[in-house]
Amino acid sequence: MVDIATRVWNHKWKIDPIVRSLIDTDFYKLLMCQSVFRNHPTTQVTFSLINRTKTIRLADLVDEGELREQLDHIRSLRLTRGESTWLRGNTFYGKRQMFTPAFMEWFENLQLPPYHLEKKDGQYELTFEGTWPEVMLWEIPALSVIMELRSRAVLADMGKFELQVLYARAMTKLWEKVDSLKPISDLRVADFGTRRRHSYLWQDWCVQAMMEGLGKNFTGTSNCRIAMMREIEAIGTNAHELPMVYAALADTDDALLQSPYDVLADWQDEHDGNLRIILPDTYGTEGFLERAPDWLAGWTGIRVDSGDPATGAETAINWWKSRGEDPRDKLVIFSDGLDVDKISELHKQFSGRCRVSFGWGTMLTNDFKGLVEEDALAPFSLVCKAVSANGRPTVKLSDNPKKAMGPTEEVARYKRVFGVGSQEAIDVVV
């Protein structure tokens, strides 16, 4: 077990790059990347960093030279032989050879494309441009670097004992959360916290704590490198990126309305079983399910990632019933802004009515709230999203208007096409 406080105090992590590997990323990125590599290999995209929490002035906290150094290091990374062997030969979701030889050969020779970085109004404008399969793999490492450099900046002037006490308190805080979840006998919870973690070392510690504290009720981690090193399941399916880009590529309103289902038709060609999870909220959950073809009702489950989670689950249950499916056989994955109280509440409310699982993110791997002066390590909402595809802007509506993104006129068009009316605004913390 790494003595994190001593490592921070002695080296400020200088002996460790923030991103250690091309598989220090979320499993769903690799699954999506293979789908994109197969179906849209030449699509040109732009990804941009978006700080939703404007009060956190990242450019005032994070040194530009250090940021460039870390980003340049990521561009120097290549897949190692051991990582390639793990991806080629491991069993994921009960399936061997999840990744095709053609995709693996491409990935083994990948260098991430250049980045563009500048400061503006106390924030960093960080963008990536190029072909979709290459650029999309910048998302998770870029977020991890920014988040960890922010952590380092806050901790830089702390003394040895102050750091030891800080990490002892953070460890105690997490262990108390684990203790509170132990009585839930049929709990299924995974680590989804790579993108906004405090640090790599801290995420790895959190995963080990969950493994010991929850045993079989801890189902795995989204982080591929940690999954490989700790010999646990890599967890993940797909994300909003796919429907956002497919929608941007649509030439007509009719094609736009059809595009979310085109995504899942391509996905169904590649995957079965527990990888067939619907993420319905990109352009409004209710409308998506009302228009969904019957073959989607046979999929394994649904991930609820915005809006009121209980409402999202009830909507899914009612939809399954309307399509002649038994919700008790279906999986609902909650993944939006979770912490232990919400996990316990949702499990109690829906256990027995459907199969329930949780993807626990930022409040697992970056909850230092209240542990330093001025709450300078409090979590905040940072994302890296596809903002254009083949020169057209992307749009996300979500079930929470505060998570919406895109040019105003395009957002209005998407709301018209997808029939999205008034929505309840919920504060976005992480």
Short mmCIF file of C-alpha atoms in Angstrom, two decimals:
data_model
loop_
_atom_site.label_atom_id
_atom_site.label_comp_id
_atom_site.label_asym_id
_atom_site.label_seq_id
_atom_site.Cartn_x
_atom_site.Cartn_y
_atom_site.Cartn_z
CA MET A 1 0.00 0.00 0.00
CA VAL A 2 1.50 3.34 -1.10
CA ASP A 3 2.03 5.94 1.65
CA ILE A 4 0.30 8.69 -0.31
CA ALA A 5 1.02 11.51 2.13
CA THR A 6 4.76 10.79 2.14
CA ARG A 7 4.81 10.53 -1.66
CA VAL A 8 3.09 13.89 -1.98
CA TRP A 9 5.34 15.60 0.54
CA ASN A 10 8.64 14.21 -0.72
CA HIS A 11 8.10 14.48 -4.43
CA LYS A 12 4.91 16.34 -5.26
CA TRP A 13 4.42 13.28 -7.50
CA LYS A 14 7.30 14.38 -9.74
CA ILE A 15 8.57 10.81 -9.89
CA ASP A 16 5.17 9.73 -11.21
CA PRO A 17 3.51 11.15 -14.32
CA ILE A 18 -0.18 11.78 -13.70
CA VAL A 19 -1.30 9.50 -16.53
CA ARG A 20 0.84 6.39 -16.49
CA SER A 21 -0.57 4.50 -19.44
CA LEU A 22 -2.90 4.69 -22.43
CA ILE A 23 -5.15 2.28 -20.53
CA ASP A 24 -5.29 4.62 -17.52
CA THR A 25 -8.72 5.43 -18.92
CA ASP A 26 -12.31 4.28 -18.63
CA PHE A 27 -13.26 0.94 -20.17
CA TYR A 28 -16.24 2.43 -22.01
CA LYS A 29 -13.88 4.69 -23.97
CA LEU A 30 -12.14 1.66 -25.45
CA LEU A 31 -15.43 -0.09 -26.22
CA MET A 32 -16.77 3.04 -27.90
CA CYS A 33 -13.48 3.63 -29.69
CA GLN A 34 -13.64 0.19 -31.28
CA SER A 35 -17.20 0.92 -32.47
CA VAL A 36 -16.13 4.29 -33.89
CA PHE A 37 -13.04 2.71 -35.48
CA ARG A 38 -15.35 0.29 -37.25
CA ASN A 39 -18.20 2.63 -38.24
CA HIS A 40 -16.82 6.20 -38.45
CA PRO A 41 -13.01 6.00 -38.70
CA THR A 42 -12.54 9.18 -40.77
CA THR A 43 -15.05 11.48 -39.05
CA GLN A 44 -13.33 14.69 -37.96
CA VAL A 45 -14.14 15.88 -34.45
CA THR A 46 -13.17 18.57 -31.98
CA PHE A 47 -13.18 17.94 -28.23
CA SER A 48 -13.01 20.79 -25.70
CA LEU A 49 -12.52 21.12 -21.97
CA ILE A 50 -15.58 22.67 -20.28
CA ASN A 51 -15.46 23.86 -16.67
CA ARG A 52 -19.08 24.10 -15.50
CA THR A 53 -17.94 25.51 -12.12
CA LYS A 54 -16.78 28.97 -13.20
CA THR A 55 -15.84 29.95 -9.65
CA ILE A 56 -12.88 27.55 -9.88
CA ARG A 57 -10.38 29.58 -11.93
CA LEU A 58 -8.21 26.74 -13.17
CA ALA A 59 -5.74 28.92 -15.06
CA ASP A 60 -4.97 30.79 -11.83
CA LEU A 61 -4.40 27.53 -9.92
CA VAL A 62 -2.67 25.24 -12.43
CA ASP A 63 0.73 26.18 -13.84
CA GLU A 64 0.67 26.19 -17.65
CA GLY A 65 4.17 24.73 -17.91
CA GLU A 66 3.27 21.80 -15.70
CA LEU A 67 0.08 21.22 -17.64
CA ARG A 68 1.93 21.17 -20.96
CA GLU A 69 4.55 18.82 -19.49
CA GLN A 70 1.87 16.34 -18.45
CA LEU A 71 -0.02 16.59 -21.76
CA ASP A 72 3.22 16.12 -23.71
CA HIS A 73 3.99 13.03 -21.63
CA ILE A 74 0.61 11.54 -22.55
CA ARG A 75 1.46 12.00 -26.23
CA SER A 76 4.66 9.99 -25.64
CA LEU A 77 2.77 6.96 -24.30
CA ARG A 78 2.32 3.77 -26.29
CA LEU A 79 0.51 0.59 -25.37
CA THR A 80 2.92 -1.79 -23.61
CA ARG A 81 3.22 -5.47 -24.43
CA GLY A 82 1.61 -6.43 -21.13
CA GLU A 83 -1.31 -4.05 -21.66
CA SER A 84 -1.82 -5.35 -25.19
CA THR A 85 -1.78 -8.93 -23.94
CA TRP A 86 -4.36 -8.09 -21.27
CA LEU A 87 -6.69 -6.43 -23.77
CA ARG A 88 -6.28 -9.15 -26.39
CA GLY A 89 -6.53 -12.14 -24.11
CA ASN A 90 -8.63 -11.17 -21.11
CA THR A 91 -12.31 -12.05 -20.67
CA PHE A 92 -14.58 -9.01 -20.37
CA TYR A 93 -18.26 -9.45 -19.51
CA GLY A 94 -17.86 -13.15 -20.16
CA LYS A 95 -16.53 -12.59 -23.67
CA ARG A 96 -13.02 -13.45 -24.86
CA GLN A 97 -11.36 -11.34 -27.54
CA MET A 98 -13.61 -8.36 -26.91
CA PHE A 99 -11.28 -6.28 -29.04
CA THR A 100 -10.71 -7.26 -32.67
CA PRO A 101 -7.21 -7.84 -34.11
CA ALA A 102 -7.67 -4.87 -36.48
CA PHE A 103 -8.57 -2.51 -33.63
CA MET A 104 -5.74 -3.79 -31.44
CA GLU A 105 -3.18 -3.33 -34.20
CA TRP A 106 -4.36 0.27 -34.62
CA PHE A 107 -4.33 0.90 -30.86
CA GLU A 108 -0.86 -0.57 -30.43
CA ASN A 109 0.50 1.98 -32.91
CA LEU A 110 -1.50 4.96 -31.66
CA GLN A 111 0.00 8.30 -30.69
CA LEU A 112 -2.59 10.75 -29.40
CA PRO A 113 -2.88 13.80 -31.69
CA PRO A 114 -1.62 17.31 -30.80
CA TYR A 115 -3.54 19.60 -28.45
CA HIS A 116 -4.21 23.34 -28.43
CA LEU A 117 -3.95 25.18 -25.10
CA GLU A 118 -4.47 28.81 -24.15
CA LYS A 119 -5.69 30.86 -21.21
CA LYS A 120 -8.87 32.92 -21.28
CA ASP A 121 -10.66 34.68 -18.42
CA GLY A 122 -9.05 32.55 -15.72
CA GLN A 123 -9.80 29.26 -17.49
CA TYR A 124 -7.89 26.97 -19.82
CA GLU A 125 -9.16 26.50 -23.34
CA LEU A 126 -7.92 23.01 -24.15
CA THR A 127 -8.99 21.50 -27.46
CA PHE A 128 -8.17 18.43 -29.52
CA GLU A 129 -8.85 18.00 -33.23
CA GLY A 130 -8.52 15.07 -35.63
CA THR A 131 -10.15 11.78 -36.51
CA TRP A 132 -12.76 10.60 -34.06
CA PRO A 133 -11.08 7.34 -32.89
CA GLU A 134 -7.86 9.21 -32.02
CA VAL A 135 -9.28 12.38 -30.49
CA MET A 136 -11.85 10.64 -28.28
CA LEU A 137 -9.09 8.94 -26.30
CA TRP A 138 -7.88 12.34 -25.04
CA GLU A 139 -11.01 12.89 -22.92
CA ILE A 140 -10.25 10.89 -19.79
CA PRO A 141 -6.49 11.59 -19.50
CA ALA A 142 -7.06 15.31 -20.10
CA LEU A 143 -9.61 15.46 -17.26
CA SER A 144 -7.40 13.37 -14.97
CA VAL A 145 -4.44 15.70 -15.54
CA ILE A 146 -6.39 18.89 -14.83
CA MET A 147 -8.01 17.45 -11.72
CA GLU A 148 -4.75 16.15 -10.26
CA LEU A 149 -2.82 19.34 -11.02
CA ARG A 150 -5.52 21.24 -9.17
CA SER A 151 -5.07 18.88 -6.20
CA ARG A 152 -1.29 19.35 -6.30
CA ALA A 153 -1.62 23.12 -6.39
CA VAL A 154 -3.80 23.14 -3.27
CA LEU A 155 -1.49 20.74 -1.39
CA ALA A 156 1.80 22.28 -2.52
CA ASP A 157 2.55 24.28 0.63
CA MET A 158 1.36 21.71 3.18
CA GLY A 159 3.86 20.20 5.59
CA LYS A 160 4.57 16.52 6.12
CA PHE A 161 2.34 16.02 9.16
CA GLU A 162 -0.42 18.21 7.77
CA LEU A 163 -0.54 15.98 4.70
CA GLN A 164 -0.51 12.82 6.80
CA VAL A 165 -3.46 14.10 8.83
CA LEU A 166 -5.31 15.20 5.68
CA TYR A 167 -5.03 11.79 4.04
CA ALA A 168 -5.86 10.02 7.31
CA ARG A 169 -9.05 12.06 7.52
CA ALA A 170 -9.89 11.39 3.88
CA MET A 171 -9.30 7.66 4.36
CA THR A 172 -11.49 7.66 7.46
CA LYS A 173 -14.19 9.53 5.58
CA LEU A 174 -14.18 6.98 2.78
CA TRP A 175 -14.08 4.00 5.13
CA GLU A 176 -17.10 5.34 6.99
CA LYS A 177 -18.93 5.42 3.65
CA VAL A 178 -17.90 1.83 2.96
CA ASP A 179 -19.08 0.82 6.45
CA SER A 180 -22.46 2.42 5.83
CA LEU A 181 -22.89 0.34 2.65
CA LYS A 182 -21.88 -3.00 4.18
CA PRO A 183 -25.38 -3.86 5.54
CA ILE A 184 -26.86 -3.79 2.00
CA SER A 185 -26.53 -7.50 1.31
CA ASP A 186 -27.29 -7.51 -2.42
CA LEU A 187 -25.53 -4.24 -3.28
CA ARG A 188 -23.79 -3.94 -6.67
CA VAL A 189 -21.48 -0.93 -6.90
CA ALA A 190 -18.53 -0.12 -9.15
CA ASP A 191 -15.91 2.63 -9.25
CA PHE A 192 -16.70 5.17 -12.00
CA GLY A 193 -14.36 7.86 -10.66
CA THR A 194 -11.42 8.08 -13.09
CA ARG A 195 -12.27 11.32 -14.86
CA ARG A 196 -12.54 13.54 -11.78
CA ARG A 197 -10.35 11.74 -9.29
CA HIS A 198 -8.13 13.41 -6.73
CA SER A 199 -5.16 11.48 -8.12
CA TYR A 200 -4.26 8.12 -9.59
CA LEU A 201 -2.77 6.92 -6.31
CA TRP A 202 -5.91 7.96 -4.44
CA GLN A 203 -8.25 6.23 -6.90
CA ASP A 204 -6.19 3.05 -6.57
CA TRP A 205 -6.41 3.30 -2.77
CA CYS A 206 -10.19 3.81 -2.96
CA VAL A 207 -10.56 0.73 -5.15
CA GLN A 208 -8.54 -1.38 -2.71
CA ALA A 209 -10.66 -0.09 0.18
CA MET A 210 -13.83 -1.05 -1.69
CA MET A 211 -12.44 -4.48 -2.50
CA GLU A 212 -11.68 -5.18 1.17
CA GLY A 213 -14.73 -3.48 2.65
CA LEU A 214 -17.46 -4.66 0.28
CA GLY A 215 -16.06 -7.91 -1.10
CA LYS A 216 -18.22 -9.39 -3.87
CA ASN A 217 -20.62 -6.45 -3.65
CA PHE A 218 -17.90 -4.31 -5.23
CA THR A 219 -18.20 -5.29 -8.88
CA GLY A 220 -15.13 -3.60 -10.37
CA THR A 221 -13.70 -0.37 -11.73
CA SER A 222 -14.08 1.62 -14.91
CA ASN A 223 -10.31 2.24 -14.90
CA CYS A 224 -8.61 -0.29 -17.18
CA ARG A 225 -5.14 -0.01 -15.68
CA ILE A 226 -6.38 -0.43 -12.12
CA ALA A 227 -8.58 -3.33 -13.22
CA MET A 228 -5.53 -5.00 -14.76
CA MET A 229 -3.22 -4.31 -11.80
CA ARG A 230 -5.77 -5.35 -9.14
CA GLU A 231 -7.17 -8.27 -11.18
CA ILE A 232 -10.79 -7.13 -10.97
CA GLU A 233 -13.50 -6.53 -13.56
CA ALA A 234 -13.27 -3.60 -15.98
CA ILE A 235 -16.72 -1.98 -16.03
CA GLY A 236 -18.36 0.18 -18.70
CA THR A 237 -20.53 0.29 -21.81
CA ASN A 238 -21.21 3.52 -23.77
CA ALA A 239 -21.70 7.25 -23.19
CA HIS A 240 -23.36 10.40 -24.58
CA GLU A 241 -20.51 10.98 -27.00
CA LEU A 242 -21.88 8.46 -29.51
CA PRO A 243 -25.39 9.93 -29.96
CA MET A 244 -23.99 13.48 -29.87
CA VAL A 245 -21.67 12.87 -32.81
CA TYR A 246 -24.12 10.69 -34.76
CA ALA A 247 -26.71 13.46 -34.36
CA ALA A 248 -24.31 16.12 -35.61
CA LEU A 249 -23.70 14.04 -38.73
CA ALA A 250 -27.42 13.80 -39.54
CA ASP A 251 -28.38 15.74 -42.70
CA THR A 252 -32.11 16.21 -42.01
CA ASP A 253 -34.48 16.55 -39.07
CA ASP A 254 -35.79 13.05 -39.75
CA ALA A 255 -32.25 11.64 -39.73
CA LEU A 256 -31.56 13.59 -36.54
CA LEU A 257 -34.60 12.02 -34.84
CA GLN A 258 -33.42 8.56 -35.91
CA SER A 259 -29.75 9.02 -35.00
CA PRO A 260 -29.86 7.83 -31.34
CA TYR A 261 -31.26 4.49 -32.53
CA ASP A 262 -28.63 4.24 -35.29
CA VAL A 263 -26.03 4.38 -32.51
CA LEU A 264 -27.58 1.44 -30.70
CA ALA A 265 -28.12 -0.55 -33.89
CA ASP A 266 -24.36 -0.31 -34.55
CA TRP A 267 -23.71 -1.24 -30.90
CA GLN A 268 -25.99 -4.27 -31.12
CA ASP A 269 -24.01 -5.53 -34.11
CA GLU A 270 -20.96 -5.77 -31.85
CA HIS A 271 -22.18 -6.60 -28.35
CA ASP A 272 -24.66 -8.71 -26.42
CA GLY A 273 -25.54 -9.47 -22.78
CA ASN A 274 -24.62 -6.93 -20.13
CA LEU A 275 -23.01 -4.61 -22.69
CA ARG A 276 -26.46 -3.88 -24.13
CA ILE A 277 -27.23 -1.00 -21.80
CA ILE A 278 -29.34 1.93 -23.07
CA LEU A 279 -28.29 5.48 -22.18
CA PRO A 280 -31.53 7.28 -23.09
CA ASP A 281 -31.16 10.83 -21.77
CA THR A 282 -28.98 12.56 -24.38
CA TYR A 283 -32.07 14.14 -25.98
CA GLY A 284 -34.63 13.43 -23.27
CA THR A 285 -35.45 10.04 -21.78
CA GLU A 286 -39.24 10.08 -22.14
CA GLY A 287 -39.25 10.90 -25.84
CA PHE A 288 -36.42 8.47 -26.54
CA LEU A 289 -38.33 5.59 -24.95
CA GLU A 290 -41.67 6.50 -26.53
CA ARG A 291 -40.13 6.36 -30.01
CA ALA A 292 -37.80 3.41 -29.33
CA PRO A 293 -38.11 0.37 -31.61
CA ASP A 294 -39.31 -2.82 -29.95
CA TRP A 295 -35.95 -4.55 -30.29
CA LEU A 296 -34.47 -2.14 -27.73
CA ALA A 297 -36.90 -3.35 -25.08
CA GLY A 298 -35.08 -6.68 -25.17
CA TRP A 299 -31.79 -5.09 -24.12
CA THR A 300 -30.37 -5.86 -20.68
CA GLY A 301 -30.91 -2.51 -18.98
CA ILE A 302 -30.79 1.27 -18.80
CA ARG A 303 -28.30 3.73 -17.28
CA VAL A 304 -29.81 6.74 -15.47
CA ASP A 305 -27.34 9.63 -15.70
CA SER A 306 -29.27 12.91 -15.37
CA GLY A 307 -32.43 14.39 -13.92
CA ASP A 308 -34.09 12.97 -10.83
CA PRO A 309 -32.77 9.37 -10.62
CA ALA A 310 -35.92 7.90 -9.10
CA THR A 311 -38.04 9.47 -11.83
CA GLY A 312 -35.68 8.06 -14.46
CA ALA A 313 -35.95 4.56 -13.00
CA GLU A 314 -39.74 4.74 -12.77
CA THR A 315 -39.87 5.86 -16.40
CA ALA A 316 -37.75 2.87 -17.41
CA ILE A 317 -39.85 0.41 -15.41
CA ASN A 318 -43.09 1.73 -16.91
CA TRP A 319 -41.60 1.55 -20.40
CA TRP A 320 -40.53 -2.07 -19.97
CA LYS A 321 -44.00 -2.98 -18.75
CA SER A 322 -45.58 -1.22 -21.75
CA ARG A 323 -43.39 -3.30 -24.07
CA GLY A 324 -44.29 -6.59 -22.41
CA GLU A 325 -41.01 -6.98 -20.51
CA ASP A 326 -40.65 -7.92 -16.83
CA PRO A 327 -38.69 -5.10 -15.10
CA ARG A 328 -37.49 -7.55 -12.46
CA ASP A 329 -35.29 -9.09 -15.15
CA LYS A 330 -33.88 -5.71 -16.20
CA LEU A 331 -30.89 -3.77 -14.91
CA VAL A 332 -31.02 -0.10 -13.88
CA ILE A 333 -27.59 1.50 -13.44
CA PHE A 334 -27.54 4.77 -11.49
CA SER A 335 -24.47 6.89 -12.22
CA ASP A 336 -25.18 10.59 -11.70
CA GLY A 337 -23.63 12.43 -8.75
CA LEU A 338 -23.98 9.54 -6.32
CA ASP A 339 -22.94 9.34 -2.71
CA VAL A 340 -23.79 6.81 0.00
CA ASP A 341 -27.09 8.30 1.14
CA LYS A 342 -28.46 8.40 -2.40
CA ILE A 343 -27.14 4.88 -3.11
CA SER A 344 -28.88 3.53 -0.01
CA GLU A 345 -32.11 5.38 -0.79
CA LEU A 346 -32.30 4.25 -4.42
CA HIS A 347 -31.40 0.67 -3.55
CA LYS A 348 -34.18 0.51 -0.96
CA GLN A 349 -36.69 2.08 -3.38
CA PHE A 350 -35.99 -0.14 -6.40
CA SER A 351 -34.54 -3.40 -5.09
CA GLY A 352 -36.93 -6.20 -6.02
CA ARG A 353 -38.62 -4.10 -8.70
CA CYS A 354 -35.61 -4.36 -11.03
CA ARG A 355 -31.95 -5.31 -10.81
CA VAL A 356 -30.09 -2.34 -9.34
CA SER A 357 -26.47 -1.31 -9.81
CA PHE A 358 -24.46 1.84 -9.09
CA GLY A 359 -21.55 3.56 -10.81
CA TRP A 360 -20.02 5.66 -8.03
CA GLY A 361 -17.82 8.45 -9.35
CA THR A 362 -16.44 11.70 -8.00
CA MET A 363 -17.73 11.35 -4.45
CA LEU A 364 -15.85 8.07 -4.21
CA THR A 365 -12.51 9.11 -5.69
CA ASN A 366 -12.39 12.83 -4.87
CA ASP A 367 -14.32 13.61 -1.70
CA PHE A 368 -12.01 15.90 0.25
CA LYS A 369 -14.86 18.27 0.95
CA GLY A 370 -14.43 20.13 4.23
CA LEU A 371 -10.90 18.81 4.84
CA VAL A 372 -8.83 21.89 3.93
CA GLU A 373 -9.20 25.62 4.50
CA GLU A 374 -11.76 27.45 2.36
CA ASP A 375 -12.86 24.01 1.09
CA ALA A 376 -10.21 24.35 -1.60
CA LEU A 377 -10.41 20.65 -2.51
CA ALA A 378 -14.19 20.52 -2.87
CA PRO A 379 -15.25 18.61 -6.00
CA PHE A 380 -16.34 20.57 -9.04
CA SER A 381 -17.85 19.84 -12.45
CA LEU A 382 -15.31 19.53 -15.25
CA VAL A 383 -16.02 17.75 -18.55
CA CYS A 384 -14.31 17.22 -21.89
CA LYS A 385 -16.87 16.85 -24.67
CA ALA A 386 -17.11 16.50 -28.42
CA VAL A 387 -18.16 19.99 -29.57
CA SER A 388 -18.16 19.44 -33.34
CA ALA A 389 -18.21 16.65 -35.93
CA ASN A 390 -17.26 17.25 -39.57
CA GLY A 391 -17.60 20.96 -38.89
CA ARG A 392 -21.09 20.77 -37.38
CA PRO A 393 -21.74 21.62 -33.71
CA THR A 394 -22.80 18.90 -31.32
CA VAL A 395 -25.69 19.25 -28.89
CA LYS A 396 -26.61 17.56 -25.63
CA LEU A 397 -29.98 18.22 -24.00
CA SER A 398 -29.97 15.77 -21.05
CA ASP A 399 -32.83 15.37 -18.56
CA ASN A 400 -31.35 18.30 -16.64
CA PRO A 401 -31.16 21.61 -18.54
CA LYS A 402 -28.11 22.60 -16.50
CA LYS A 403 -26.20 19.81 -18.25
CA ALA A 404 -27.26 20.94 -21.72
CA MET A 405 -24.59 22.11 -24.16
CA GLY A 406 -24.39 23.43 -27.71
CA PRO A 407 -25.09 26.66 -29.63
CA THR A 408 -28.36 28.30 -28.57
CA GLU A 409 -29.99 28.02 -31.99
CA GLU A 410 -29.02 24.34 -32.31
CA VAL A 411 -30.29 23.55 -28.81
CA ALA A 412 -33.62 25.09 -29.79
CA ARG A 413 -33.71 23.02 -32.99
CA TYR A 414 -32.93 19.78 -31.13
CA LYS A 415 -35.63 20.53 -28.55
CA ARG A 416 -38.12 20.99 -31.40
CA VAL A 417 -37.08 17.83 -33.25
CA PHE A 418 -37.01 15.64 -30.13
CA GLY A 419 -40.10 17.22 -28.57
CA VAL A 420 -38.38 18.25 -25.35
CA GLY A 421 -40.49 20.63 -23.30
CA SER A 422 -39.91 22.11 -19.86
CA GLN A 423 -37.42 20.29 -17.64
CA GLU A 424 -36.58 20.43 -13.95
CA ALA A 425 -33.26 22.15 -13.37
CA ILE A 426 -31.02 20.36 -10.84
CA ASP A 427 -27.76 21.86 -9.60
CA VAL A 428 -24.72 20.11 -11.04
CA VAL A 429 -22.12 19.57 -8.32
CA VAL A 430 -19.92 16.98 -10.07
#
